[in-house]
Amino acid sequence: MFDIQSSLKRKTILNLSSSSKICSLFSPFHTMRRSSAIASTFLFRSICTSHAAGALSASATSNHRLLQAALFSSGPHPHRRWLSSLLDSVTGSSTRALSLGVVGAVASLAAAVSMSQEVYAKEPLRQELVPKEVVLYQYEACPFCNKVKAFLDYYDVPYKVVEVNPFSKKEIKWSDYKKVPILVVDGEQLVDSSAIIDQLSQKVLSDKNASSVSGDDEETKWRRWVDNHLVHVLSPNIYRNTSEALEAFDYIASNGNFGFTEKITVKYAGAAAMYFVSKKLKKKYNITDERAALYEAAETWVDALAGRDFLGGSKPNLADLAVFGVLRPIRYLRSGKDMVEHTRIGEWYTRMESSVGDSSGIRS
């Protein structure tokens, strides 16, 4: 009797050891993005706990097949066959408890992914509200132009992009307004980025969504902060030194409307000019340390979120789109990389990238 009990204990220890192997092998899945990581955790815990509990009972082959079916039913995934092979290799196979636990975890995964897609999806307009023709006259690296584009992209409004040559400005000679952005909506000219967004919001958004455009509320407060503060710390950072100025103008020259000779002139002459201009702007806005000012602005914005995914709550509002728009041209420059590395703004920015999605613009 004593020997039989010892034998049973040894088998139990072996099975529990096998379940520990599953736990350690599943741990890399915790590096997935937040929604998937939550569901992966459920899956991981279900397998570990259920398998350990079921190691003491006789498991049936049918339950093992049920588990495999549950894993395969979660849709195409590069690790499905690896998971199936792993299950085949574990001593004692799967129990009914394990099967049911994984089925529940798979359901949780589907719900989490669905919820994530719902929260971070574009917000297209009702078809009858979409303008028939929208044309944006812009500079590719202009923060104010990018603020308008963030609005158009998020609401999935198709628009034609006309890149303006900053030297000749021949593309906007027809207009009395000699700056960018200029947005032409069904023949009507709109100018000044914040005014463009206000007028466009009133044209294309429902009364509920557009109600805060002219109100003295949180959204309006932070939109003003973007125009009156955030944009002013960008140039001193983008053109902080000669190497960063050249990096920025290499991007501008590559994406702007320039001929071959103009590209060379823009890159080197423009970088040199803006390096000195940025020093004047730094003095004008009382900025002593460019990076410190940028980091402080980023942290101020994160504090304003107060733990919310967006200032608008579960979805971006006009202030979210404004901040994202003006930061988008610098995100992958040295200044933007430093900002994300040294502040808490990265997670919000990633959510915004997911929400705004691909551009709805078409270059002329």
mmCIF file of N, CA, C and O in Angstrom, residues 4-94:
data_model
loop_
_atom_site.group_PDB
_atom_site.id
_atom_site.type_symbol
_atom_site.label_atom_id
_atom_site.label_comp_id
_atom_site.label_asym_id
_atom_site.label_seq_id
_atom_site.Cartn_x
_atom_site.Cartn_y
_atom_site.Cartn_z
ATOM 1 N N ILE A 4 2.349 1.770 -3.442
ATOM 2 C CA ILE A 4 1.369 2.301 -4.408
ATOM 3 C C ILE A 4 1.191 3.798 -4.225
ATOM 4 O O ILE A 4 1.153 4.581 -5.185
ATOM 5 N N GLN A 5 1.079 4.245 -2.993
ATOM 6 C CA GLN A 5 0.912 5.674 -2.720
ATOM 7 C C GLN A 5 2.121 6.470 -3.203
ATOM 8 O O GLN A 5 1.995 7.548 -3.784
ATOM 9 N N SER A 6 3.319 5.904 -2.959
ATOM 10 C CA SER A 6 4.546 6.594 -3.410
ATOM 11 C C SER A 6 4.575 6.730 -4.915
ATOM 12 O O SER A 6 4.967 7.738 -5.474
ATOM 13 N N SER A 7 4.137 5.637 -5.586
ATOM 14 C CA SER A 7 4.097 5.666 -7.049
ATOM 15 C C SER A 7 3.153 6.733 -7.552
ATOM 16 O O SER A 7 3.443 7.459 -8.489
ATOM 17 N N LEU A 8 1.960 6.829 -6.925
ATOM 18 C CA LEU A 8 0.985 7.846 -7.329
ATOM 19 C C LEU A 8 1.542 9.245 -7.121
ATOM 20 O O LEU A 8 1.342 10.146 -7.933
ATOM 21 N N LYS A 9 2.252 9.433 -6.014
ATOM 22 C CA LYS A 9 2.828 10.755 -5.756
ATOM 23 C C LYS A 9 3.846 11.134 -6.822
ATOM 24 O O LYS A 9 3.917 12.260 -7.278
ATOM 25 N N ARG A 10 4.694 10.130 -7.194
ATOM 26 C CA ARG A 10 5.701 10.410 -8.216
ATOM 27 C C ARG A 10 5.067 10.802 -9.535
ATOM 28 O O ARG A 10 5.512 11.709 -10.227
ATOM 29 N N LYS A 11 3.954 10.065 -9.909
ATOM 30 C CA LYS A 11 3.261 10.402 -11.165
ATOM 31 C C LYS A 11 2.669 11.813 -11.104
ATOM 32 O O LYS A 11 2.686 12.562 -12.065
ATOM 33 N N THR A 12 2.120 12.135 -9.930
ATOM 34 C CA THR A 12 1.534 13.473 -9.768
ATOM 35 C C THR A 12 2.589 14.555 -9.932
ATOM 36 O O THR A 12 2.391 15.561 -10.607
ATOM 37 N N ILE A 13 3.751 14.335 -9.324
ATOM 38 C CA ILE A 13 4.843 15.314 -9.426
ATOM 39 C C ILE A 13 5.289 15.470 -10.862
ATOM 40 O O ILE A 13 5.533 16.574 -11.354
ATOM 41 N N LEU A 14 5.371 14.336 -11.606
ATOM 42 C CA LEU A 14 5.761 14.402 -13.012
ATOM 43 C C LEU A 14 4.772 15.216 -13.816
ATOM 44 O O LEU A 14 5.139 16.035 -14.645
ATOM 45 N N ASN A 15 3.469 14.985 -13.584
ATOM 46 C CA ASN A 15 2.445 15.715 -14.328
ATOM 47 C C ASN A 15 2.460 17.197 -13.992
ATOM 48 O O ASN A 15 2.306 18.051 -14.849
ATOM 49 N N LEU A 16 2.644 17.494 -12.693
ATOM 50 C CA LEU A 16 2.721 18.901 -12.303
ATOM 51 C C LEU A 16 3.950 19.564 -12.901
ATOM 52 O O LEU A 16 3.930 20.713 -13.306
ATOM 53 N N SER A 17 5.040 18.817 -12.996
ATOM 54 C CA SER A 17 6.255 19.337 -13.632
ATOM 55 C C SER A 17 6.012 19.640 -15.091
ATOM 56 O O SER A 17 6.462 20.639 -15.634
ATOM 57 N N SER A 18 5.233 18.772 -15.776
ATOM 58 C CA SER A 18 4.908 18.999 -17.187
ATOM 59 C C SER A 18 4.087 20.266 -17.344
ATOM 60 O O SER A 18 4.275 21.033 -18.266
ATOM 61 N N SER A 19 3.131 20.461 -16.408
ATOM 62 C CA SER A 19 2.312 21.678 -16.497
ATOM 63 C C SER A 19 3.159 22.913 -16.283
ATOM 64 O O SER A 19 2.916 23.955 -16.858
ATOM 65 N N SER A 20 4.204 22.810 -15.442
ATOM 66 C CA SER A 20 5.102 23.952 -15.251
ATOM 67 C C SER A 20 5.830 24.296 -16.530
ATOM 68 O O SER A 20 6.109 25.449 -16.829
ATOM 69 N N LYS A 21 6.152 23.256 -17.339
ATOM 70 C CA LYS A 21 6.803 23.507 -18.625
ATOM 71 C C LYS A 21 5.889 24.312 -19.533
ATOM 72 O O LYS A 21 6.318 25.204 -20.250
ATOM 73 N N ILE A 22 4.598 23.973 -19.529
ATOM 74 C CA ILE A 22 3.646 24.746 -20.348
ATOM 75 C C ILE A 22 3.655 26.191 -19.891
ATOM 76 O O ILE A 22 3.672 27.119 -20.690
ATOM 77 N N CYS A 23 3.617 26.414 -18.558
ATOM 78 C CA CYS A 23 3.599 27.776 -18.038
ATOM 79 C C CYS A 23 4.785 28.581 -18.540
ATOM 80 O O CYS A 23 4.642 29.705 -19.005
ATOM 81 N N SER A 24 5.980 28.006 -18.441
ATOM 82 C CA SER A 24 7.177 28.730 -18.856
ATOM 83 C C SER A 24 7.218 28.956 -20.347
ATOM 84 O O SER A 24 7.710 29.971 -20.828
ATOM 85 N N LEU A 25 6.672 28.037 -21.151
ATOM 86 C CA LEU A 25 6.694 28.187 -22.600
ATOM 87 C C LEU A 25 5.685 29.209 -23.080
ATOM 88 O O LEU A 25 5.853 29.833 -24.111
ATOM 89 N N PHE A 26 4.603 29.387 -22.328
ATOM 90 C CA PHE A 26 3.581 30.347 -22.743
ATOM 91 C C PHE A 26 3.930 31.772 -22.331
ATOM 92 O O PHE A 26 3.337 32.715 -22.815
ATOM 93 N N SER A 27 4.887 31.963 -21.430
ATOM 94 C CA SER A 27 5.177 33.288 -20.910
ATOM 95 C C SER A 27 5.554 34.321 -21.966
ATOM 96 O O SER A 27 5.266 35.494 -21.792
ATOM 97 N N PRO A 28 6.198 33.977 -23.109
ATOM 98 C CA PRO A 28 6.516 35.021 -24.102
ATOM 99 C C PRO A 28 5.297 35.724 -24.661
ATOM 100 O O PRO A 28 5.405 36.841 -25.154
ATOM 101 N N PHE A 29 4.128 35.080 -24.590
ATOM 102 C CA PHE A 29 2.941 35.717 -25.166
ATOM 103 C C PHE A 29 2.520 36.941 -24.376
ATOM 104 O O PHE A 29 1.704 37.725 -24.821
ATOM 105 N N HIS A 30 3.103 37.155 -23.182
ATOM 106 C CA HIS A 30 2.735 38.304 -22.377
ATOM 107 C C HIS A 30 3.296 39.596 -22.940
ATOM 108 O O HIS A 30 2.995 40.664 -22.444
ATOM 109 N N THR A 31 4.118 39.497 -23.978
ATOM 110 C CA THR A 31 4.670 40.706 -24.584
ATOM 111 C C THR A 31 3.771 41.272 -25.666
ATOM 112 O O THR A 31 4.116 42.248 -26.308
ATOM 113 N N MET A 32 2.630 40.667 -25.935
ATOM 114 C CA MET A 32 1.692 41.180 -26.940
ATOM 115 C C MET A 32 1.105 42.491 -26.467
ATOM 116 O O MET A 32 1.210 42.852 -25.299
ATOM 117 N N ARG A 33 0.443 43.223 -27.369
ATOM 118 C CA ARG A 33 -0.173 44.490 -27.023
ATOM 119 C C ARG A 33 -1.246 44.298 -25.977
ATOM 120 O O ARG A 33 -1.711 43.194 -25.757
ATOM 121 N N ARG A 34 -1.691 45.370 -25.308
ATOM 122 C CA ARG A 34 -2.465 45.257 -24.085
ATOM 123 C C ARG A 34 -3.677 44.365 -24.190
ATOM 124 O O ARG A 34 -3.890 43.488 -23.364
ATOM 125 N N SER A 35 -4.515 44.532 -25.190
ATOM 126 C CA SER A 35 -5.738 43.742 -25.280
ATOM 127 C C SER A 35 -5.445 42.276 -25.421
ATOM 128 O O SER A 35 -6.064 41.429 -24.764
ATOM 129 N N SER A 36 -4.485 41.932 -26.301
ATOM 130 C CA SER A 36 -4.135 40.536 -26.490
ATOM 131 C C SER A 36 -3.426 39.992 -25.277
ATOM 132 O O SER A 36 -3.569 38.827 -24.942
ATOM 133 N N ALA A 37 -2.650 40.836 -24.603
ATOM 134 C CA ALA A 37 -1.920 40.373 -23.432
ATOM 135 C C ALA A 37 -2.864 39.974 -22.319
ATOM 136 O O ALA A 37 -2.620 39.008 -21.597
ATOM 137 N N ILE A 38 -3.961 40.711 -22.155
ATOM 138 C CA ILE A 38 -4.931 40.368 -21.118
ATOM 139 C C ILE A 38 -5.515 38.987 -21.371
ATOM 140 O O ILE A 38 -5.573 38.132 -20.487
ATOM 141 N N ALA A 39 -5.937 38.771 -22.627
ATOM 142 C CA ALA A 39 -6.520 37.477 -22.953
ATOM 143 C C ALA A 39 -5.479 36.368 -22.886
ATOM 144 O O ALA A 39 -5.780 35.250 -22.479
ATOM 145 N N SER A 40 -4.239 36.669 -23.289
ATOM 146 C CA SER A 40 -3.179 35.672 -23.212
ATOM 147 C C SER A 40 -2.944 35.252 -21.772
ATOM 148 O O SER A 40 -2.652 34.100 -21.482
ATOM 149 N N THR A 41 -3.070 36.225 -20.857
ATOM 150 C CA THR A 41 -2.899 35.897 -19.444
ATOM 151 C C THR A 41 -3.968 34.926 -18.988
ATOM 152 O O THR A 41 -3.707 33.973 -18.256
ATOM 153 N N PHE A 42 -5.232 35.165 -19.429
ATOM 154 C CA PHE A 42 -6.305 34.230 -19.089
ATOM 155 C C PHE A 42 -5.985 32.837 -19.614
ATOM 156 O O PHE A 42 -6.162 31.836 -18.936
ATOM 157 N N LEU A 43 -5.509 32.785 -20.858
ATOM 158 C CA LEU A 43 -5.188 31.503 -21.478
ATOM 159 C C LEU A 43 -4.074 30.808 -20.715
ATOM 160 O O LEU A 43 -4.158 29.624 -20.395
ATOM 161 N N PHE A 44 -3.048 31.569 -20.396
ATOM 162 C CA PHE A 44 -1.896 31.040 -19.683
ATOM 163 C C PHE A 44 -2.302 30.471 -18.326
ATOM 164 O O PHE A 44 -1.961 29.353 -17.970
ATOM 165 N N ARG A 45 -3.098 31.249 -17.570
ATOM 166 C CA ARG A 45 -3.488 30.796 -16.240
ATOM 167 C C ARG A 45 -4.427 29.604 -16.302
ATOM 168 O O ARG A 45 -4.384 28.713 -15.461
ATOM 169 N N SER A 46 -5.300 29.606 -17.306
ATOM 170 C CA SER A 46 -6.234 28.488 -17.441
ATOM 171 C C SER A 46 -5.493 27.191 -17.692
ATOM 172 O O SER A 46 -5.807 26.154 -17.113
ATOM 173 N N ILE A 47 -4.476 27.258 -18.573
ATOM 174 C CA ILE A 47 -3.721 26.047 -18.886
ATOM 175 C C ILE A 47 -2.952 25.569 -17.666
ATOM 176 O O ILE A 47 -2.982 24.399 -17.310
ATOM 177 N N CYS A 48 -2.258 26.505 -16.992
ATOM 178 C CA CYS A 48 -1.432 26.111 -15.854
ATOM 179 C C CYS A 48 -2.268 25.546 -14.727
ATOM 180 O O CYS A 48 -1.991 24.480 -14.197
ATOM 181 N N THR A 49 -3.340 26.298 -14.332
ATOM 182 C CA THR A 49 -4.155 25.892 -13.201
ATOM 183 C C THR A 49 -4.941 24.629 -13.501
ATOM 184 O O THR A 49 -4.961 23.679 -12.725
ATOM 185 N N SER A 50 -5.586 24.600 -14.671
ATOM 186 C CA SER A 50 -6.438 23.470 -14.998
ATOM 187 C C SER A 50 -5.633 22.208 -15.198
ATOM 188 O O SER A 50 -6.042 21.125 -14.801
ATOM 189 N N HIS A 51 -4.452 22.330 -15.821
ATOM 190 C CA HIS A 51 -3.651 21.146 -16.049
ATOM 191 C C HIS A 51 -3.130 20.595 -14.733
ATOM 192 O O HIS A 51 -3.117 19.383 -14.517
ATOM 193 N N ALA A 52 -2.725 21.457 -13.801
ATOM 194 C CA ALA A 52 -2.237 21.001 -12.515
ATOM 195 C C ALA A 52 -3.340 20.288 -11.742
ATOM 196 O O ALA A 52 -3.120 19.262 -11.095
ATOM 197 N N ALA A 53 -4.565 20.835 -11.806
ATOM 198 C CA ALA A 53 -5.676 20.221 -11.099
ATOM 199 C C ALA A 53 -6.064 18.902 -11.735
ATOM 200 O O ALA A 53 -6.444 17.945 -11.055
ATOM 201 N N GLY A 54 -5.945 18.840 -13.074
ATOM 202 C CA GLY A 54 -6.384 17.635 -13.771
ATOM 203 C C GLY A 54 -5.331 16.558 -13.836
ATOM 204 O O GLY A 54 -5.588 15.456 -14.310
ATOM 205 N N ALA A 55 -4.131 16.828 -13.322
ATOM 206 C CA ALA A 55 -3.067 15.836 -13.408
ATOM 207 C C ALA A 55 -3.341 14.629 -12.539
ATOM 208 O O ALA A 55 -2.806 13.545 -12.773
ATOM 209 N N LEU A 56 -4.196 14.779 -11.535
ATOM 210 C CA LEU A 56 -4.494 13.680 -10.628
ATOM 211 C C LEU A 56 -5.616 12.799 -11.146
ATOM 212 O O LEU A 56 -5.922 11.771 -10.554
ATOM 213 N N SER A 57 -6.294 13.183 -12.228
ATOM 214 C CA SER A 57 -7.416 12.398 -12.733
ATOM 215 C C SER A 57 -7.054 11.770 -14.062
ATOM 216 O O SER A 57 -6.108 12.172 -14.724
ATOM 217 N N ALA A 58 -7.811 10.748 -14.456
ATOM 218 C CA ALA A 58 -7.563 10.077 -15.743
ATOM 219 C C ALA A 58 -8.118 10.952 -16.842
ATOM 220 O O ALA A 58 -9.294 11.280 -16.848
ATOM 221 N N SER A 59 -7.296 11.353 -17.799
ATOM 222 C CA SER A 59 -7.753 12.235 -18.874
ATOM 223 C C SER A 59 -8.090 11.426 -20.100
ATOM 224 O O SER A 59 -7.476 10.401 -20.358
ATOM 225 N N ALA A 60 -9.042 11.955 -20.846
ATOM 226 C CA ALA A 60 -9.511 11.256 -22.037
ATOM 227 C C ALA A 60 -8.948 11.907 -23.284
ATOM 228 O O ALA A 60 -8.725 13.108 -23.327
ATOM 229 N N THR A 61 -8.728 11.113 -24.332
ATOM 230 C CA THR A 61 -8.208 11.619 -25.605
ATOM 231 C C THR A 61 -9.167 12.622 -26.224
ATOM 232 O O THR A 61 -8.755 13.586 -26.853
ATOM 233 N N SER A 62 -10.461 12.414 -26.012
ATOM 234 C CA SER A 62 -11.456 13.320 -26.591
ATOM 235 C C SER A 62 -11.317 14.725 -26.039
ATOM 236 O O SER A 62 -11.509 15.716 -26.750
ATOM 237 N N ASN A 63 -10.953 14.841 -24.743
ATOM 238 C CA ASN A 63 -10.773 16.165 -24.167
ATOM 239 C C ASN A 63 -9.550 16.858 -24.748
ATOM 240 O O ASN A 63 -9.524 18.070 -24.935
ATOM 241 N N HIS A 64 -8.513 16.075 -25.016
ATOM 242 C CA HIS A 64 -7.317 16.638 -25.659
ATOM 243 C C HIS A 64 -7.664 17.201 -27.033
ATOM 244 O O HIS A 64 -7.210 18.275 -27.421
ATOM 245 N N ARG A 65 -8.523 16.478 -27.766
ATOM 246 C CA ARG A 65 -8.941 16.951 -29.095
ATOM 247 C C ARG A 65 -9.787 18.208 -28.975
ATOM 248 O O ARG A 65 -9.719 19.106 -29.817
ATOM 249 N N LEU A 66 -10.607 18.257 -27.920
ATOM 250 C CA LEU A 66 -11.420 19.447 -27.700
ATOM 251 C C LEU A 66 -10.536 20.671 -27.478
ATOM 252 O O LEU A 66 -10.791 21.752 -27.995
ATOM 253 N N LEU A 67 -9.462 20.482 -26.710
ATOM 254 C CA LEU A 67 -8.524 21.571 -26.469
ATOM 255 C C LEU A 67 -7.877 22.039 -27.764
ATOM 256 O O LEU A 67 -7.778 23.231 -28.037
ATOM 257 N N GLN A 68 -7.436 21.073 -28.590
ATOM 258 C CA GLN A 68 -6.839 21.446 -29.874
ATOM 259 C C GLN A 68 -7.830 22.204 -30.739
ATOM 260 O O GLN A 68 -7.493 23.184 -31.394
ATOM 261 N N ALA A 69 -9.075 21.756 -30.747
ATOM 262 C CA ALA A 69 -10.107 22.438 -31.545
ATOM 263 C C ALA A 69 -10.312 23.861 -31.058
ATOM 264 O O ALA A 69 -10.483 24.787 -31.843
ATOM 265 N N ALA A 70 -10.274 24.043 -29.730
ATOM 266 C CA ALA A 70 -10.457 25.388 -29.175
ATOM 267 C C ALA A 70 -9.346 26.317 -29.620
ATOM 268 O O ALA A 70 -9.571 27.467 -29.986
ATOM 269 N N LEU A 71 -8.107 25.818 -29.602
ATOM 270 C CA LEU A 71 -6.979 26.641 -30.013
ATOM 271 C C LEU A 71 -7.048 26.986 -31.490
ATOM 272 O O LEU A 71 -6.766 28.106 -31.896
ATOM 273 N N PHE A 72 -7.414 26.008 -32.315
ATOM 274 C CA PHE A 72 -7.483 26.251 -33.758
ATOM 275 C C PHE A 72 -8.654 27.149 -34.121
ATOM 276 O O PHE A 72 -8.620 27.859 -35.106
ATOM 277 N N SER A 73 -9.718 27.159 -33.305
ATOM 278 C CA SER A 73 -10.905 27.945 -33.638
ATOM 279 C C SER A 73 -10.687 29.429 -33.414
ATOM 280 O O SER A 73 -11.511 30.238 -33.799
ATOM 281 N N SER A 74 -9.567 29.798 -32.771
ATOM 282 C CA SER A 74 -9.323 31.213 -32.508
ATOM 283 C C SER A 74 -8.863 31.969 -33.741
ATOM 284 O O SER A 74 -8.593 33.146 -33.677
ATOM 285 N N GLY A 75 -8.780 31.296 -34.880
ATOM 286 C CA GLY A 75 -8.430 31.978 -36.123
ATOM 287 C C GLY A 75 -6.981 31.767 -36.485
ATOM 288 O O GLY A 75 -6.215 31.177 -35.735
ATOM 289 N N PRO A 76 -6.555 32.247 -37.667
ATOM 290 C CA PRO A 76 -5.181 32.046 -38.128
ATOM 291 C C PRO A 76 -4.185 32.647 -37.146
ATOM 292 O O PRO A 76 -4.352 33.771 -36.700
ATOM 293 N N HIS A 77 -3.169 31.889 -36.813
ATOM 294 C CA HIS A 77 -2.142 32.367 -35.913
ATOM 295 C C HIS A 77 -0.883 31.562 -36.173
ATOM 296 O O HIS A 77 -0.942 30.339 -36.253
ATOM 297 N N PRO A 78 0.273 32.186 -36.255
ATOM 298 C CA PRO A 78 1.507 31.464 -36.594
ATOM 299 C C PRO A 78 1.928 30.445 -35.559
ATOM 300 O O PRO A 78 2.745 29.582 -35.833
ATOM 301 N N HIS A 79 1.372 30.534 -34.342
ATOM 302 C CA HIS A 79 1.802 29.621 -33.297
ATOM 303 C C HIS A 79 0.813 28.479 -33.055
ATOM 304 O O HIS A 79 0.981 27.711 -32.124
ATOM 305 N N ARG A 80 -0.229 28.343 -33.879
ATOM 306 C CA ARG A 80 -1.253 27.335 -33.594
ATOM 307 C C ARG A 80 -0.679 25.928 -33.611
ATOM 308 O O ARG A 80 -0.933 25.135 -32.697
ATOM 309 N N ARG A 81 0.077 25.575 -34.649
ATOM 310 C CA ARG A 81 0.597 24.211 -34.738
ATOM 311 C C ARG A 81 1.645 23.962 -33.658
ATOM 312 O O ARG A 81 1.768 22.854 -33.147
ATOM 313 N N TRP A 82 2.382 24.964 -33.296
ATOM 314 C CA TRP A 82 3.338 24.832 -32.207
ATOM 315 C C TRP A 82 2.612 24.510 -30.910
ATOM 316 O O TRP A 82 3.030 23.655 -30.132
ATOM 317 N N LEU A 83 1.468 25.200 -30.691
ATOM 318 C CA LEU A 83 0.688 24.938 -29.487
ATOM 319 C C LEU A 83 0.170 23.507 -29.476
ATOM 320 O O LEU A 83 0.198 22.826 -28.450
ATOM 321 N N SER A 84 -0.311 23.043 -30.632
ATOM 322 C CA SER A 84 -0.846 21.690 -30.713
ATOM 323 C C SER A 84 0.235 20.660 -30.438
ATOM 324 O O SER A 84 0.032 19.686 -29.713
ATOM 325 N N SER A 85 1.428 20.874 -31.016
ATOM 326 C CA SER A 85 2.536 19.947 -30.790
ATOM 327 C C SER A 85 2.942 19.942 -29.328
ATOM 328 O O SER A 85 3.264 18.899 -28.755
ATOM 329 N N LEU A 86 2.918 21.142 -28.717
ATOM 330 C CA LEU A 86 3.275 21.237 -27.314
ATOM 331 C C LEU A 86 2.330 20.407 -26.463
ATOM 332 O O LEU A 86 2.742 19.674 -25.564
ATOM 333 N N LEU A 87 1.021 20.493 -26.766
ATOM 334 C CA LEU A 87 0.027 19.741 -26.001
ATOM 335 C C LEU A 87 0.237 18.244 -26.165
ATOM 336 O O LEU A 87 0.058 17.469 -25.218
ATOM 337 N N ASP A 88 0.607 17.818 -27.378
ATOM 338 C CA ASP A 88 0.852 16.388 -27.615
ATOM 339 C C ASP A 88 2.019 15.882 -26.779
ATOM 340 O O ASP A 88 2.069 14.716 -26.400
ATOM 341 N N SER A 89 2.987 16.753 -26.510
ATOM 342 C CA SER A 89 4.205 16.318 -25.833
ATOM 343 C C SER A 89 4.076 16.257 -24.322
ATOM 344 O O SER A 89 4.960 15.763 -23.646
ATOM 345 N N VAL A 90 2.985 16.822 -23.776
ATOM 346 C CA VAL A 90 2.849 16.889 -22.327
ATOM 347 C C VAL A 90 2.317 15.572 -21.771
ATOM 348 O O VAL A 90 1.339 15.034 -22.256
ATOM 349 N N THR A 91 2.949 15.041 -20.745
ATOM 350 C CA THR A 91 2.545 13.803 -20.115
ATOM 351 C C THR A 91 1.183 13.977 -19.471
ATOM 352 O O THR A 91 0.940 14.941 -18.757
ATOM 353 N N GLY A 92 0.301 13.018 -19.675
ATOM 354 C CA GLY A 92 -1.005 13.045 -19.033
ATOM 355 C C GLY A 92 -2.082 13.685 -19.861
ATOM 356 O O GLY A 92 -3.242 13.654 -19.469
ATOM 357 N N SER A 93 -1.742 14.300 -21.009
ATOM 358 C CA SER A 93 -2.692 14.977 -21.891
ATOM 359 C C SER A 93 -3.520 16.009 -21.131
ATOM 360 O O SER A 93 -3.118 16.492 -20.088
ATOM 361 N N SER A 94 -4.734 16.346 -21.666
ATOM 362 C CA SER A 94 -5.550 17.409 -21.089
ATOM 363 C C SER A 94 -6.784 16.838 -20.431
ATOM 364 O O SER A 94 -7.279 15.805 -20.819
#
